[in-house]
XYZ file of C-alpha atoms in Angstrom:
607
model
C 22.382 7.648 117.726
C 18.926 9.231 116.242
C 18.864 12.235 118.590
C 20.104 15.667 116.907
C 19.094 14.090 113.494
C 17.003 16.033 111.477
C 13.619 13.478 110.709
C 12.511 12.313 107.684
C 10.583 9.332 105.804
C 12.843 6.810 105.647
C 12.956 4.830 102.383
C 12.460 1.657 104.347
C 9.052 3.192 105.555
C 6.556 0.628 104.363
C 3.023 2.087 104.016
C 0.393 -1.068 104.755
C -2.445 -1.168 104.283
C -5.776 -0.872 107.132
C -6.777 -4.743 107.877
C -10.877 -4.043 108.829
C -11.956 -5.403 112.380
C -8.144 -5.847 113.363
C -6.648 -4.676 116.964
C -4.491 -2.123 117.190
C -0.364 -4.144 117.291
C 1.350 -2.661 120.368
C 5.028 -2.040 118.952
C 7.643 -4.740 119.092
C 10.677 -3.570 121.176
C 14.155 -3.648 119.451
C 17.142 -5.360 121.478
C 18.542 -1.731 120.030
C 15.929 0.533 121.819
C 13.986 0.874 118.313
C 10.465 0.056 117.814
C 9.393 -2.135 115.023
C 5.680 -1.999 113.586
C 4.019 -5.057 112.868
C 0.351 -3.561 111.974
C -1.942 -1.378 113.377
C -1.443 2.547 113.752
C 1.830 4.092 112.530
C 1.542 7.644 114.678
C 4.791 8.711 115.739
C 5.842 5.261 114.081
C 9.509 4.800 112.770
C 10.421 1.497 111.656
C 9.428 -1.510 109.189
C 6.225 -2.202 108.579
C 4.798 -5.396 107.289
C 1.951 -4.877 105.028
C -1.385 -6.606 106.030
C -2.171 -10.400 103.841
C -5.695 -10.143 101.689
C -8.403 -10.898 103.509
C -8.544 -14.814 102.761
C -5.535 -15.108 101.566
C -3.341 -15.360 105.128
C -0.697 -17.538 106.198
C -1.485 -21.237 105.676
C -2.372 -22.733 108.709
C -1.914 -26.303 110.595
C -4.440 -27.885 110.531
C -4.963 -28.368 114.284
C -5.121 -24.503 113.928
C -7.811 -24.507 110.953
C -9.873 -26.486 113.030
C -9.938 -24.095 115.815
C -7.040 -26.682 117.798
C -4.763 -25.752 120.511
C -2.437 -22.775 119.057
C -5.156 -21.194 117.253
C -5.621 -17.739 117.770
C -8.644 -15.631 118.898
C -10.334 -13.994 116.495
C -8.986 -10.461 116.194
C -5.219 -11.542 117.778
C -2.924 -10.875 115.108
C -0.967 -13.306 113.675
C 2.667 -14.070 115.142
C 5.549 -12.971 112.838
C 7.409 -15.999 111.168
C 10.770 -14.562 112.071
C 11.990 -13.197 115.378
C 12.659 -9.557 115.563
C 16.593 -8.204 114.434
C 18.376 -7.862 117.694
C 21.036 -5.406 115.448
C 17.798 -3.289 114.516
C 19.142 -3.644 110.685
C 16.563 -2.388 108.694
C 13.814 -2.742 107.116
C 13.369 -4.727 110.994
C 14.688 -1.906 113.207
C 16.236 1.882 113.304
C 18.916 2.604 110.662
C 22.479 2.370 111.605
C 25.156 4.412 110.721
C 26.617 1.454 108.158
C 22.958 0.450 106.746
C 23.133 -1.697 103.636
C 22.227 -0.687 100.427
C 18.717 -0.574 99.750
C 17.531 -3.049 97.745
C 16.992 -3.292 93.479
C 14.415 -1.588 92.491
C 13.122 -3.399 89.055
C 11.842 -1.930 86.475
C 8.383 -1.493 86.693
C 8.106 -3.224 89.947
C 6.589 -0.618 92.798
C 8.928 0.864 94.973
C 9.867 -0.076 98.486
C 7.273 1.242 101.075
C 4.266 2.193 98.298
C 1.241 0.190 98.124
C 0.903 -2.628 94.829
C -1.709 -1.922 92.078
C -3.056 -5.584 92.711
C -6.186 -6.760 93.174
C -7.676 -7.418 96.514
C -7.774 -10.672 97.457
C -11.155 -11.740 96.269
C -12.873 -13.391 93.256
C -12.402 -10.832 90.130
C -15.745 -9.568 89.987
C -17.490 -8.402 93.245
C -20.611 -10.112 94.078
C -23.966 -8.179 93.970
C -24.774 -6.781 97.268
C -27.911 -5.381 98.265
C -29.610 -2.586 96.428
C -28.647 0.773 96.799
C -24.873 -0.574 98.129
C -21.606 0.779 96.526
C -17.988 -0.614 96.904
C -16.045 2.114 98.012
C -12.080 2.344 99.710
C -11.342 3.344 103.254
C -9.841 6.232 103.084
C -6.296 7.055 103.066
C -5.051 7.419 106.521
C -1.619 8.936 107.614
C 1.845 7.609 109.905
C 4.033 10.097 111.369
C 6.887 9.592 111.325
C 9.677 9.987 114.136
C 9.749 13.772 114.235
C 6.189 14.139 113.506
C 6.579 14.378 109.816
C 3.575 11.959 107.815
C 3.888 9.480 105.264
C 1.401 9.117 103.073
C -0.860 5.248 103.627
C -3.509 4.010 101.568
C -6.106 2.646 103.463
C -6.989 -0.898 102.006
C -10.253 -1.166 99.695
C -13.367 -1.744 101.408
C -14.316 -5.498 102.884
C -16.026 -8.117 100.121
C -18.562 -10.203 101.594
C -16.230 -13.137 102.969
C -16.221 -16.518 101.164
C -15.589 -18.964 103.611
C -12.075 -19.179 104.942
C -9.552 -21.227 103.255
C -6.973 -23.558 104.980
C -3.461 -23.071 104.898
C -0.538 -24.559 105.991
C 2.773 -23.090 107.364
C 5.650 -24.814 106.053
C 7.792 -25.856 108.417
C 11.219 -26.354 106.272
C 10.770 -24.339 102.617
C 10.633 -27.195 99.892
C 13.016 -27.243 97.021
C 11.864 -24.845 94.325
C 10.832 -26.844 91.189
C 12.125 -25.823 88.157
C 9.128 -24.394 85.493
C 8.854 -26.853 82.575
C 9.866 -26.391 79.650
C 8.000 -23.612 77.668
C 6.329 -22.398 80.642
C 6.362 -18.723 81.569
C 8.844 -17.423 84.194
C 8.500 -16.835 87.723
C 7.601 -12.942 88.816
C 10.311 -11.628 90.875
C 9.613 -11.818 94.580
C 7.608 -14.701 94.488
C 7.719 -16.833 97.951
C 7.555 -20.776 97.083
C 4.813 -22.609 98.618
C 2.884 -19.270 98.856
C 0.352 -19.029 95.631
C -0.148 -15.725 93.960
C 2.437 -13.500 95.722
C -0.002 -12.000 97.962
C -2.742 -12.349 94.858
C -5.805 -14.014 96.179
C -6.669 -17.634 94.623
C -8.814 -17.616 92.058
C -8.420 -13.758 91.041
C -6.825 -12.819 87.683
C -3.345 -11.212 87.933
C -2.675 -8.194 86.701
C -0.623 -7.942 83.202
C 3.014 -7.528 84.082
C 5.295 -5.726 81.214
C 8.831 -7.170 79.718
C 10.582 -5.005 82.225
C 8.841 -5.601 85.460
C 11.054 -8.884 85.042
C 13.960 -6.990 84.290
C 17.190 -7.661 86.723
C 20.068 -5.392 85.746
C 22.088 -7.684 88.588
C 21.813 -10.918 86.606
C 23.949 -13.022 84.110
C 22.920 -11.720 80.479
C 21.471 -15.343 79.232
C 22.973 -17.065 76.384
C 21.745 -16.690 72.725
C 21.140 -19.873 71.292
C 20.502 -20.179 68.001
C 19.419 -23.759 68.047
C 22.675 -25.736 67.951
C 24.376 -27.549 70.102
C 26.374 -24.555 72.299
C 30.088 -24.651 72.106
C 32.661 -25.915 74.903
C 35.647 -23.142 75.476
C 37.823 -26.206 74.548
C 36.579 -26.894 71.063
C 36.769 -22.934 70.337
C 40.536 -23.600 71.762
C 40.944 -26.118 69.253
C 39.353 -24.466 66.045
C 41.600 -21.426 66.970
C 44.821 -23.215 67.334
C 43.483 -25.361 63.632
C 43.030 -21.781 62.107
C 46.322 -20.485 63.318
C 48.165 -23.715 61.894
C 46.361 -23.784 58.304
C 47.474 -19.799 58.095
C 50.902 -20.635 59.063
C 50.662 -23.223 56.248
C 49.595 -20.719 53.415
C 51.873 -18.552 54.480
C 54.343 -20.774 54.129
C 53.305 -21.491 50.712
C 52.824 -18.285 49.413
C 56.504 -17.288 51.031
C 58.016 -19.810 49.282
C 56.679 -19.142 45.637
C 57.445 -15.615 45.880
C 61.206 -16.372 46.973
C 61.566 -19.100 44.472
C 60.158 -16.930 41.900
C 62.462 -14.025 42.791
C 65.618 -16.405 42.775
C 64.858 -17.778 39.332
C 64.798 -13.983 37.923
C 67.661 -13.507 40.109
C 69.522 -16.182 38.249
C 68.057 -15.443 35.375
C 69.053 -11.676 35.044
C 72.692 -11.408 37.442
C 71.138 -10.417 40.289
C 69.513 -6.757 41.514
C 71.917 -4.285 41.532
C 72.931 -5.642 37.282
C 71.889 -3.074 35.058
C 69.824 -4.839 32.472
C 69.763 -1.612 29.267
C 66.678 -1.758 27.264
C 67.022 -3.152 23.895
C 64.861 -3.234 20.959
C 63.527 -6.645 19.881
C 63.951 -8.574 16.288
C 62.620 -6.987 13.477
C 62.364 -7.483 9.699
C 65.319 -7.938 8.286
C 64.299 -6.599 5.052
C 65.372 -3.199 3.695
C 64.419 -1.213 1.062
C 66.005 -1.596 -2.476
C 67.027 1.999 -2.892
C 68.951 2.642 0.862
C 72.140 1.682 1.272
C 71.614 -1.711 3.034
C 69.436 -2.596 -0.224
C 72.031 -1.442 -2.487
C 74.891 -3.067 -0.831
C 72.889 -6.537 -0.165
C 72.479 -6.227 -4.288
C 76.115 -5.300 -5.086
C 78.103 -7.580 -2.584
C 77.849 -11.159 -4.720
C 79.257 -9.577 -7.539
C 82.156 -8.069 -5.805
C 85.942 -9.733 -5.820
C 88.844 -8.919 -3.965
C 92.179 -9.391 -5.454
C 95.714 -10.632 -4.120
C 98.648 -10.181 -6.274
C 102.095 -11.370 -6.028
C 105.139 -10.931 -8.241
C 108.796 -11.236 -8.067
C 109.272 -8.087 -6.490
C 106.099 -6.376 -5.542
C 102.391 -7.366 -4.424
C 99.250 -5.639 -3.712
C 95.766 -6.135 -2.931
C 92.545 -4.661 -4.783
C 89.242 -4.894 -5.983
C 87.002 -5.694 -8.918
C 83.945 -7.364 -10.228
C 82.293 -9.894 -12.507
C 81.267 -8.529 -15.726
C 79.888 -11.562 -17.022
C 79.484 -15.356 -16.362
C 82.453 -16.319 -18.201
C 84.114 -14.607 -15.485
C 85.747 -11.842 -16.841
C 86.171 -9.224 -14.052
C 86.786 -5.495 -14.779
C 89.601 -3.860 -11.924
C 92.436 -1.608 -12.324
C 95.786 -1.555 -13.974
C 98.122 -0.426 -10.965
C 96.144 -3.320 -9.163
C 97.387 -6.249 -10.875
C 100.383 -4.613 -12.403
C 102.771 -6.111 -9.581
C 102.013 -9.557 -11.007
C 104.031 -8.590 -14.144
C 104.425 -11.781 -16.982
C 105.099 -14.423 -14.136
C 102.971 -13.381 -11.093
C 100.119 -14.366 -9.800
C 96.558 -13.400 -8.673
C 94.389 -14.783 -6.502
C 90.410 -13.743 -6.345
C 88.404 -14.086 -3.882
C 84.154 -14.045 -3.467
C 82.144 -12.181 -1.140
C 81.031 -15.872 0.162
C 84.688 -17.180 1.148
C 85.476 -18.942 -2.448
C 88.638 -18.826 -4.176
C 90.078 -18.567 -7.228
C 93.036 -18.135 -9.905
C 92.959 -15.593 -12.118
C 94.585 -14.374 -15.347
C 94.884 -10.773 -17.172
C 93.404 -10.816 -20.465
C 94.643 -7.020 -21.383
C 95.484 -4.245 -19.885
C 95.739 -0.824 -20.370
C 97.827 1.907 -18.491
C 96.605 5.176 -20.179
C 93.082 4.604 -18.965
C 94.305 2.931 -15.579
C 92.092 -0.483 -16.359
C 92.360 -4.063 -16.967
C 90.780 -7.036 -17.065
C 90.835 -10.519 -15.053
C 89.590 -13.970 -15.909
C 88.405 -16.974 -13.622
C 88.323 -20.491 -15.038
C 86.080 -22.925 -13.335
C 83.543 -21.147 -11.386
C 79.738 -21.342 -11.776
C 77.362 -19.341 -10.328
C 78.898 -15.872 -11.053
C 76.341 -12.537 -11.246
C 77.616 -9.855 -13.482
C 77.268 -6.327 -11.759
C 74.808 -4.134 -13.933
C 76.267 -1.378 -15.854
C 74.696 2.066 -15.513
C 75.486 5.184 -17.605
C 77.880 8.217 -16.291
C 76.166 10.743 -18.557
C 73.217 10.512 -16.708
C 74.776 11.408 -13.029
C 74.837 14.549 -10.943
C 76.037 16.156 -8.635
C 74.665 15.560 -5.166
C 73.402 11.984 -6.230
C 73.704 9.574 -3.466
C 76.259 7.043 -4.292
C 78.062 3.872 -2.703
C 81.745 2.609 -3.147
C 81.952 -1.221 -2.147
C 85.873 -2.794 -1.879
C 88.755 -4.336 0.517
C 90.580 -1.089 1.801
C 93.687 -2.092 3.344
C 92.791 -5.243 3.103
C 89.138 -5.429 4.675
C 86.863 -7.400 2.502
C 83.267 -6.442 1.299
C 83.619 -3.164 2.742
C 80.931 -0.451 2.169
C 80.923 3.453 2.314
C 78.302 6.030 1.103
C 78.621 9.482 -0.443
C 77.470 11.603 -2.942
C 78.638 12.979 -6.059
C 81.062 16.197 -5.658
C 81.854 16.905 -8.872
C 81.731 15.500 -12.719
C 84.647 15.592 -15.556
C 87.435 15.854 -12.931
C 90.923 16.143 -14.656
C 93.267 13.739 -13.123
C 96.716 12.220 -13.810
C 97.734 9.252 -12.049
C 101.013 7.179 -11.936
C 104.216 8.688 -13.438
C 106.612 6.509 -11.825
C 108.283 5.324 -14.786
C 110.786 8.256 -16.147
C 109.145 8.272 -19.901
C 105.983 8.978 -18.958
C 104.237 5.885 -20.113
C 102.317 4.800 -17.117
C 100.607 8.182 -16.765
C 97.325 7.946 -16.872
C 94.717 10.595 -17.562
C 90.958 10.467 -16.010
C 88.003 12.490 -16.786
C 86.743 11.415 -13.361
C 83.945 11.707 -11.411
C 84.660 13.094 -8.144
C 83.201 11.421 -4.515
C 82.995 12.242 -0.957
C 82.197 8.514 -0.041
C 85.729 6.991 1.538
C 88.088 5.248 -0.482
C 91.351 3.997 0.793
C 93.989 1.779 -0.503
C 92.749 -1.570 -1.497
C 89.660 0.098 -3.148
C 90.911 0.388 -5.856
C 89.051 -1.395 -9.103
C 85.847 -1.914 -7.115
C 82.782 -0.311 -8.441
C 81.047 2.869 -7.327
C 77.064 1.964 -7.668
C 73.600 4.197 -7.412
C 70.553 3.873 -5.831
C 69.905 1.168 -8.169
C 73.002 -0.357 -7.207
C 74.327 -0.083 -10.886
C 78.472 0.833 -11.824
C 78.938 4.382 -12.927
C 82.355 4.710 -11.735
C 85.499 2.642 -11.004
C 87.475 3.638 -7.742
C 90.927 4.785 -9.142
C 92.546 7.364 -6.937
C 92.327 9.461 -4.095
C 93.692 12.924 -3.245
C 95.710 12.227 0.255
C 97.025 15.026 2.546
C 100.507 16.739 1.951
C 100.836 14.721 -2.024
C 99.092 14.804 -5.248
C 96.595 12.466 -7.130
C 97.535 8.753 -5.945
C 96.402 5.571 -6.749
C 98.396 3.228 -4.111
C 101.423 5.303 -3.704
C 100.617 6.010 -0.394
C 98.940 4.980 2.891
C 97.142 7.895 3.429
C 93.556 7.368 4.580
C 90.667 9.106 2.921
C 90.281 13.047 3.050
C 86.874 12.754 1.309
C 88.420 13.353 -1.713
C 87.471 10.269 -4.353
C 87.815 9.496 -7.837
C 86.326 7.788 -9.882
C 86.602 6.690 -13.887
C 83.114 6.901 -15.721
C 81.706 3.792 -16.503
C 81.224 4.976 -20.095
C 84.662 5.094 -20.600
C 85.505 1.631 -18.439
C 83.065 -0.166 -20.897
C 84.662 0.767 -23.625
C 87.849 -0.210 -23.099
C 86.965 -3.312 -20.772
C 85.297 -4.756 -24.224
C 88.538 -3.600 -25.982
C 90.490 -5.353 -23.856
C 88.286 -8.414 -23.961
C 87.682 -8.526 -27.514
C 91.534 -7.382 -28.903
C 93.530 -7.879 -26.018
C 94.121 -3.801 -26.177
C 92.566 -0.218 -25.927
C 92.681 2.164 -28.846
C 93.209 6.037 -27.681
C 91.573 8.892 -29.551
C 94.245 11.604 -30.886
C 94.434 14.933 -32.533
C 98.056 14.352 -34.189
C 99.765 17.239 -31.972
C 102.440 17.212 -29.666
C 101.850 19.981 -26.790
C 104.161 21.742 -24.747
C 103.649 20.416 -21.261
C 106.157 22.922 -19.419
C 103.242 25.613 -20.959
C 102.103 27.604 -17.889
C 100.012 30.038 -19.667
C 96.230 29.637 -19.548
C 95.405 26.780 -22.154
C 96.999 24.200 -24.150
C 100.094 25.053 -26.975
C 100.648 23.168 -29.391
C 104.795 22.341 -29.086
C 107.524 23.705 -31.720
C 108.800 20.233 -32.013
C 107.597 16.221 -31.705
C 108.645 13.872 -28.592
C 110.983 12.090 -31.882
C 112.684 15.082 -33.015
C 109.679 15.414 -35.930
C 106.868 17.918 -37.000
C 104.646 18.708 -33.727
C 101.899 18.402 -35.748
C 101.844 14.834 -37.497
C 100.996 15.018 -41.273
C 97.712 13.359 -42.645
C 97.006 13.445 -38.635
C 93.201 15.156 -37.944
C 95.264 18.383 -36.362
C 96.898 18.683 -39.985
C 93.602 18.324 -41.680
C 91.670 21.033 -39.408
C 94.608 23.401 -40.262
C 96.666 23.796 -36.628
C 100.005 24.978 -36.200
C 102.765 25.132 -34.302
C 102.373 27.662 -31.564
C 98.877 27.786 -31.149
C 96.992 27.956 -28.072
C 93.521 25.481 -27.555
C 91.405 27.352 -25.505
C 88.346 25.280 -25.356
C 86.851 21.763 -26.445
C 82.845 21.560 -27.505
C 82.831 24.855 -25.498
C 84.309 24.092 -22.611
C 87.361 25.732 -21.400
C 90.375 23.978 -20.802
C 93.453 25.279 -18.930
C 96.483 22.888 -19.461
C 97.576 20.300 -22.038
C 96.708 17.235 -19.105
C 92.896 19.105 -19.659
C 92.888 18.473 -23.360
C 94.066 15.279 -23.380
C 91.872 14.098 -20.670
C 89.052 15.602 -23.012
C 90.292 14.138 -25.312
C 90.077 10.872 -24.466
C 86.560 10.957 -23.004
C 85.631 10.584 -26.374
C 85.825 7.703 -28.800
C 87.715 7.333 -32.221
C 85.961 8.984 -35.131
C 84.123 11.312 -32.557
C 83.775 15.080 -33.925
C 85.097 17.663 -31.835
C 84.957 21.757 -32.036
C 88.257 23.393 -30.985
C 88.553 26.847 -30.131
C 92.400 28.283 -30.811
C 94.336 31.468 -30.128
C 96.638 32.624 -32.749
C 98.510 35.688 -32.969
C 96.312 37.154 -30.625
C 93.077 36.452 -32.728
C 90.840 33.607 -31.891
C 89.036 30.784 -34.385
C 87.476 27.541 -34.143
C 88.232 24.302 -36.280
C 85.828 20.996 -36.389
C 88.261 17.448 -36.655
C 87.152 14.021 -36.388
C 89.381 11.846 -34.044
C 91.989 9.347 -34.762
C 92.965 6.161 -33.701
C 96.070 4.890 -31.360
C 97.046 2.032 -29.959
C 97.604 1.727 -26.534
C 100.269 -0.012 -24.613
């Protein structure tokens, strides 16, 4: 199987080293045909070669063969091999074989298969001193060819010592259990034969330093870490594991079931997720300022009444309030006029209470009249303010029960001041007509608000609610059911007072006159004095004021204090915006020329 094959050193090629004084070894015949070396020359040598033991260091020995017994060998016969050659030639013991084994580990600084060891001779450390003049010196290196005549390098082995005297060994016969090192004592070198000392390391000789990798086996089980506790059986590890799994499954547990009770309480708290919870702003002061309309109304409401009267043949519902704590209450006529001599009136608080009422007086050419309550403490009179001193575009707020809807508040302004108005007219004389310098208001007023007050920003009267001007009819005070247009009205407080203490004091109101009777069916521009009286008399009334400033018959009254008026409702509404005894400038038109007259007022009862 070798012949044709090219030849080379074989990596099982074991240089050894030249034993001094020792006979060539003949080759040892394989069962295969191979040779196998055991020593001596390696010319034209292929094969395993066992590398020569130290001198003094051989094979222990019987001792029948230490003391030169039977079995001993002649000096110079080389020893017999402890094992009998391979009869499959499997190296290192015979030719390689087309399936040869692996070769074996080589170790980390550990010499390689086949080149000679860096150790010392066998030997005591130091050599001894020779003779003079003598050196130490190493054979020299011989050669082995190899197979096809190709050499492999041998060191020849060092130079003889000088010979101690031979040591006895002993050939084991059966290998003895391999002790184990004591504790703390240093490990084993790899390759070392038990019951052989040193490793091929004479006795006695010191070996040479070995590093942390020349013990290195890249084959063996990585040893275990300790850290100086007791190590750890697989089946406690089982058993912490399945004690951490379990406590997790715990808090999990836990934790699950605080979130999903804490979700179903603000599920039952709220309706659920898909409700719609709307953001809302949270409670605040409840406190408002004195001059806004929730201040003024807050101030008003105690003082304001509602009224429900009932006669024979009509009924009606109003408004008023308390003028004073005797519990007189200031409202108007057309609201308590359905009572007549036998009806009654009913009054009710802004806080629920209830109570009967009676007119003191009454008065249908101003539209006014006042109410008394018997038996009721507690009252606050509504302060008075002055109508002279509004204007136009001042905020204002009108407080009653429209159609019946008590302490009811709406907010406006002033539209206008000195608004000429007639109300009423139902009777066929003319004697429930009533004439109002009003003030005018965009605040809403409907039917019931009439005789409640119309307050400013200091929630003081400077009106009562009288009439309002309804779509599709004229001026009306509760003729109709007409809701508000934003057209208001409104009788200045200067003129309410008045009368109201009129009324209170005399039981009637006293009207300021001229002494003239006008022509109502005038259409020209300004007010004519009639040809005639309402009784057949004089128009103008002798010893009257118009007598006294010199008017006549026929003449036109343009203007009063300077202000123009346009119809005979204008002067008398003028008129009676004034008190008795008040002076007042008129401007006439007579025959086409124009002069002015100064009169002082007169007195007249009312009805």
């Amino acid at each position: 199987m070798d012949e044709g094959k090219p030849t080379k050193p074989k990596w099982w090629s074991r240089p050894r080293t030249h034993v001094p004084d020792a006979a060539a070894v003949e080759p040892v015949p394989g069962q295969d045909g191979t040779s196998g070396f055991h020593g001596g020359g390696m010319d034209g040598a292929d094969g395993d070669f066992e590398l020569e033991k130290p001198a003094g260091a051989g094979v222990r020995r019987a001792p029948q063969e230490a003391d030169g017994g039977a079995g001993a060998p002649a000096p110079g016969e080389r020893p017999k091999p402890l094992h009998d050659p391979d009869p499959y030639g499997t190296p290192p013991y015979g030719g390689p074989g087309p399936w040869a084994p692996a070769p074996p580990v080589q170790h980390p600084g550990t010499p390689a298969h086949g080149t000679a060891t860096g150790d010392a001779p066998p030997g005591p450390a130091t050599a001894p001193a020779g003779p003079a003049g003598s050196a130490t010196t190493a054979a020299p290196a011989t050669t082995a060819s190899g197979p096809l005549g190709q050499e492999a390098h041998v060191p020849r082995a060092p130079a003889p010592q000088p010979a101690t005297a031979p040591q006895p060994v002993t050939v084991p016969q059966v290998p003895e259990p391999r002790a184990q090192a004591p504790q703390g004592a240093a490990p084993e070198p790899y390759g070392h034969v038990p019951g052989v000392p040193g490793d091929g390391v004479p006795p006695g000789a010191d070996a040479a330093p070995r590093g942390p990798w020349q013990n290195y086996d890249p084959w063996a089980a990585a040893p275990f870490q300790h850290n100086g506790g007791a190590a750890e059986s697989p089946g406690s590890r089982r058993g912490r594991t399945r004690s951490a799994l379990v406590l997790g499954a715990l808090l999990l547990a836990l934790a699950s079931g605080g979130v999903g009770g804490a979700m179903g309480a603000y599920l039952e708290r709220n309706g659920g997720i898909d409700d719609i919870e709307l953001p809302q702003a949270g409670v605040e002061d409840r406190g408002r300022a004195a001059d806004s309309v929730a201040g003024i109304a807050a101030s008003a409401l105690p003082s304001v009444v509602t009224l429900h009267v009932s006669g024979s043949d009509a009924q009606g519902t109003g408004t008023g309030f308390v003028l004073d704590r005797r519990g007189h209450i200031l409202t108007n006529n057309h609201v308590v006029d359905p009572a007549g001599g036998n009806g009654e009136i009913s009054v009710t608080f802004s806080g629920g209470e209830t109570a009967e009422a009676e007119v003191v007086g009454h008065d249908s050419g101003y539209d006014l009249a006042v109410v008394r309550v018997k038996g009721v403490s507690g009252l606050k009179p509504l302060s008075l303010g002055n109508s002279d001193n509004v204007q136009v575009g001042d905020p204002v707020v009108a407080i009653g029960a429209p159609f019946d809807l008590e302490n009811t508040v709406t907010a406006g302004i002033i539209s206008a001041k000195e608004r000429p108005i007639t109300a009423g007219g139902e009777e066929g004389d003319g004697s429930d007509i009533s004439y109002v310098d009003a003030l005018q208001t965009d605040a809403p007023i409907n039917p019931g608000n009439s005789g409640g007050p119309l307050v400013d920003s200091k929630a003081r009267v400077i009106g009562i609610n009288s009439a309002i001007r309804s779509a599709g009819s004229g001026s009306d005070l509760e003729g109709g059911q007409s809701g508000s247009i934003g057209l208001g009205f409104a009788i200045p407080i200067n003129q309410g007072k008045r009368v109201a203490e009129e009324l209170i004091n005399t039981g009637r109101a006293t009207h300021p006159v001229i002494g003239v009777t006008l022509d109502m069916e005038y259409a020209g521009d300004g007010a004519r004095v009639g040809t005639k009286g309402n009784d057949g008399g004089p128009p103008v009334n002798r010893g009257g004021p118009g007598a006294d400033a010199g008017i006549r018959a026929g003449d036109v009254i343009t203007e009063v204090d300077g202000q123009r008026v346009h119809s005979g409702e204008e002067l008398i509404v003028k008129t009676r915006a004034h008190r008795p005894g008040d002076r007042l400038e008129l401007t006439l038109e007579r025959d086409g020329k124009e002069r002015k007259v100064t009169l002082v007022l007169g007195s007249a009862d009312g009805d």
